[in-house]
Tab-separated table of C-alpha atoms in Angstrom:
chain	number	residue	atom	x	y	z
A	1	MET	CA	31.630	126.427	19.553
A	2	THR	CA	30.550	123.888	22.154
A	3	ILE	CA	27.180	122.193	22.096
A	4	THR	CA	26.141	124.169	25.178
A	5	ALA	CA	27.050	127.488	23.575
A	6	LEU	CA	25.347	126.446	20.351
A	7	THR	CA	22.191	125.512	22.216
A	8	LEU	CA	22.163	128.795	24.128
A	9	GLY	CA	22.692	130.717	20.905
A	10	MET	CA	19.786	128.912	19.249
A	11	ILE	CA	17.552	129.556	22.268
A	12	LEU	CA	18.282	133.298	21.991
A	13	LEU	CA	17.751	133.266	18.232
A	14	ALA	CA	14.461	131.410	18.630
A	15	TYR	CA	13.216	133.856	21.264
A	16	LEU	CA	14.096	136.868	19.092
A	17	ALA	CA	12.399	135.306	16.065
A	18	GLY	CA	9.320	134.602	18.147
A	19	SER	CA	9.283	138.191	19.376
A	20	ILE	CA	8.429	139.469	15.884
A	21	SER	CA	4.648	139.935	16.079
A	22	SER	CA	3.293	138.911	12.688
A	23	ALA	CA	-0.249	139.981	13.594
A	24	VAL	CA	0.719	143.519	14.555
A	25	LEU	CA	2.988	143.992	11.532
A	26	VAL	CA	0.519	142.556	9.004
A	27	CYS	CA	-2.273	144.725	10.399
A	28	ARG	CA	-0.069	147.813	10.167
A	29	LEU	CA	0.849	147.010	6.564
A	30	ARG	CA	-2.817	146.406	5.698
A	31	GLY	CA	-4.005	149.592	7.448
A	32	LEU	CA	-6.038	147.578	9.955
A	33	ALA	CA	-6.600	148.249	13.636
A	34	ASP	CA	-4.085	146.923	16.135
A	35	PRO	CA	-5.252	143.346	16.941
A	36	ARG	CA	-4.275	143.903	20.569
A	37	THR	CA	-7.092	146.445	20.874
A	38	GLN	CA	-9.771	144.760	18.732
A	39	GLY	CA	-11.808	141.574	18.904
A	40	SER	CA	-10.333	139.200	21.461
A	41	GLY	CA	-7.252	141.380	21.933
A	42	ASN	CA	-5.051	138.426	21.011
A	43	PRO	CA	-2.394	139.183	18.341
A	44	GLY	CA	-2.863	135.960	16.425
A	45	ALA	CA	-4.291	134.657	13.162
A	46	THR	CA	-7.763	133.903	14.541
A	47	ASN	CA	-8.287	137.440	15.779
A	48	VAL	CA	-6.851	138.944	12.578
A	49	LEU	CA	-9.374	136.838	10.649
A	50	ARG	CA	-12.114	138.562	12.636
A	51	ILE	CA	-10.863	142.074	12.004
A	52	GLY	CA	-9.089	141.839	8.667
A	53	GLY	CA	-10.352	138.857	6.697
A	54	ALA	CA	-8.887	135.630	5.364
A	55	SER	CA	-5.908	136.949	3.410
A	56	ALA	CA	-4.509	138.937	6.340
A	57	ALA	CA	-5.083	135.992	8.682
A	58	ALA	CA	-3.340	133.617	6.266
A	59	LEU	CA	-0.249	135.838	6.231
A	60	VAL	CA	-0.193	135.965	10.030
A	61	LEU	CA	-0.629	132.205	10.281
A	62	PHE	CA	2.180	131.580	7.801
A	63	PHE	CA	4.694	133.866	9.508
A	64	ASP	CA	3.726	132.737	13.019
A	65	MET	CA	4.326	129.127	12.003
A	66	LEU	CA	7.526	130.043	10.168
A	67	LYS	CA	9.113	131.665	13.219
A	68	GLY	CA	8.574	128.411	15.108
A	69	ALA	CA	9.592	126.133	12.251
A	70	LEU	CA	12.853	127.825	11.254
A	71	PRO	CA	14.646	127.708	14.646
A	72	ALA	CA	13.507	124.115	15.213
A	73	TYR	CA	14.631	123.021	11.753
A	74	ILE	CA	17.997	124.789	12.007
A	75	ALA	CA	18.614	123.250	15.435
A	76	PHE	CA	17.734	119.805	14.063
A	77	ARG	CA	20.123	120.247	11.139
A	78	LEU	CA	22.846	121.271	13.593
A	79	GLY	CA	22.427	117.921	15.326
A	80	LEU	CA	21.055	119.070	18.684
A	81	ASP	CA	19.320	116.434	20.795
A	82	SER	CA	15.566	116.182	21.310
A	83	PHE	CA	15.581	117.935	24.696
A	84	ALA	CA	17.516	120.890	23.251
A	85	LEU	CA	15.086	120.990	20.315
A	86	GLY	CA	12.205	121.192	22.771
A	87	ILE	CA	13.789	124.063	24.705
A	88	ILE	CA	14.516	125.953	21.480
A	89	ALA	CA	10.958	125.464	20.234
A	90	VAL	CA	9.564	126.619	23.578
A	91	ALA	CA	11.835	129.689	23.394
A	92	ALA	CA	10.283	130.633	20.041
A	93	CYS	CA	6.822	130.302	21.573
A	94	LEU	CA	7.820	132.353	24.612
A	95	GLY	CA	9.028	135.031	22.220
A	96	HIS	CA	5.578	135.076	20.655
A	97	ILE	CA	3.860	135.122	24.051
A	98	PHE	CA	6.219	137.691	25.614
A	99	PRO	CA	7.662	139.575	22.612
A	100	LEU	CA	10.716	141.691	23.342
A	101	PHE	CA	9.846	144.103	20.530
A	102	PHE	CA	6.184	144.602	21.516
A	103	HIS	CA	6.280	145.379	25.243
A	104	PHE	CA	6.113	141.665	26.182
A	105	LYS	CA	2.404	141.496	25.248
A	106	GLY	CA	1.840	138.709	22.762
A	107	GLY	CA	-0.499	135.919	21.773
A	108	LYS	CA	-1.198	132.340	22.775
A	109	GLY	CA	1.642	130.791	20.798
A	110	VAL	CA	-0.456	128.106	19.109
A	111	ALA	CA	0.609	128.691	15.492
A	112	THR	CA	4.246	129.123	16.511
A	113	ALA	CA	4.132	125.879	18.503
A	114	PHE	CA	2.517	123.973	15.643
A	115	GLY	CA	5.094	125.498	13.290
A	116	ALA	CA	7.884	124.208	15.515
A	117	MET	CA	6.359	120.727	15.290
A	118	ALA	CA	5.935	120.853	11.506
A	119	PRO	CA	9.587	120.080	10.546
A	120	ILE	CA	9.113	116.610	12.052
A	121	GLY	CA	7.308	115.750	8.840
A	122	PRO	CA	4.491	116.706	6.461
A	123	GLU	CA	2.254	113.999	7.914
A	124	LEU	CA	2.372	115.583	11.357
A	125	ALA	CA	1.791	119.047	9.925
A	126	LEU	CA	-1.282	117.836	8.020
A	127	LEU	CA	-2.626	116.003	11.073
A	128	LEU	CA	-2.243	119.096	13.262
A	129	ILE	CA	-3.841	121.453	10.749
A	130	GLY	CA	-6.592	118.964	9.910
A	131	SER	CA	-7.409	118.323	13.574
A	132	TRP	CA	-7.542	122.038	14.376
A	133	ILE	CA	-9.824	122.824	11.421
A	134	PHE	CA	-12.104	119.838	12.056
A	135	ILE	CA	-12.597	120.639	15.738
A	136	LEU	CA	-13.108	124.348	15.024
A	137	MET	CA	-15.750	123.607	12.403
A	138	LEU	CA	-17.398	121.068	14.702
A	139	CYS	CA	-17.665	123.162	17.869
A	140	ARG	CA	-16.845	126.752	16.771
A	141	TYR	CA	-14.487	127.206	19.720
A	142	SER	CA	-11.044	128.330	18.556
A	143	SER	CA	-9.596	127.707	22.009
A	144	LEU	CA	-10.993	124.162	22.225
A	145	ALA	CA	-9.593	123.358	18.780
A	146	ALA	CA	-6.144	124.441	19.951
A	147	ILE	CA	-6.408	122.550	23.247
A	148	VAL	CA	-7.557	119.251	21.715
A	149	THR	CA	-4.985	119.459	18.907
A	150	ALA	CA	-2.246	120.101	21.471
A	151	LEU	CA	-3.364	117.030	23.429
A	152	LEU	CA	-3.313	114.902	20.278
A	153	ALA	CA	0.079	116.159	19.050
A	154	PRO	CA	2.299	113.937	21.280
A	155	PHE	CA	0.292	110.853	20.251
A	156	TYR	CA	0.588	111.731	16.561
A	157	THR	CA	4.324	112.231	17.064
A	158	TRP	CA	4.736	108.940	18.928
A	159	TYR	CA	3.082	107.129	16.025
A	160	LEU	CA	5.041	108.956	13.290
A	161	ASP	CA	8.488	109.470	14.864
A	162	ASP	CA	8.882	108.760	18.570
A	163	ARG	CA	12.270	110.528	18.742
A	164	PHE	CA	10.450	113.848	19.031
A	165	VAL	CA	7.782	113.029	21.599
A	166	ILE	CA	9.567	114.990	24.347
A	167	PRO	CA	9.872	118.332	22.487
A	168	VAL	CA	6.314	118.045	21.181
A	169	ALA	CA	5.022	117.259	24.667
A	170	MET	CA	6.824	120.357	25.968
A	171	LEU	CA	5.120	122.520	23.358
A	172	SER	CA	1.733	120.935	24.042
A	173	ALA	CA	2.131	121.626	27.760
A	174	LEU	CA	2.896	125.279	27.011
A	175	ILE	CA	-0.243	125.588	24.874
A	176	LEU	CA	-2.371	124.089	27.647
A	177	ILE	CA	-0.886	126.450	30.239
A	178	ARG	CA	-1.602	129.431	27.982
A	179	HIS	CA	-5.219	128.298	27.641
A	180	LYS	CA	-5.937	127.782	31.353
A	181	ASP	CA	-8.431	130.673	31.426
A	182	ASN	CA	-10.135	129.362	28.285
A	183	ILE	CA	-10.408	125.921	29.891
A	184	ARG	CA	-12.136	127.438	32.921
A	185	ARG	CA	-14.591	129.313	30.685
A	186	LEU	CA	-15.263	126.199	28.606
A	187	LEU	CA	-16.074	124.209	31.743
A	188	LYS	CA	-18.424	126.979	32.894
A	189	GLY	CA	-20.046	127.340	29.465
A	190	GLU	CA	-18.855	130.947	29.224
A	191	GLU	CA	-16.369	130.688	26.357
A	192	SER	CA	-17.187	132.725	23.235
A	193	ARG	CA	-17.626	130.860	19.984
A	194	PHE	CA	-15.515	131.757	16.977
A	195	SER	CA	-16.916	134.383	14.639
A	196	ARG	CA	-15.408	136.435	11.850
A	197	LYS	CA	-17.307	139.468	13.093
A	198	LYS	CA	-15.666	141.946	15.427
A	199	GLN	CA	-16.416	141.097	18.965
A	200	ASN	CA	-15.130	141.604	22.482
A	201	SER	CA	-14.378	137.981	23.286
A	202	LYS	CA	-11.731	136.520	25.552
A	203	GLN	CA	-10.441	133.773	23.304
């Protein structure tokens, strides 16, 4: 198999892995409402926390990160270059955002993107998780926590292992694009703060 064919195969695999909606499946298994119709309507860990509690959200977060981490790690072990790694990681996120198995209606892709960055090293993973939690606790805006962490990620990567700045920057750009509406609401002071209670927010 040529490198090109291998890369294309990994891109397809990553997209299919990303298309498995952890939030929808966990909520079905737990007998909870479909996260696409409750709270913010976003099938992600933050919304599942609102409607199903911490344990359900933790499962969603784990599997959303895993479906980003596994394709990126496999591609790295196969010796693909940093640009190919970035494309493969983005494909996993696009699967989460536009899932083939769930009518192409998915989430923001934040956990999957951070999961794809995690194989770079435990230090980066801890910095990403720590930054997200700190900013969320400080401002109570889930979207702002994701945006700021995404902006910091390429700088963390440059400091820890500059070989992977390009793929991380690609993932960060995707997160920012997905949060363009949240950025507008934040600038206007109209963004909803994070709450564990059910609510009709637009985060």
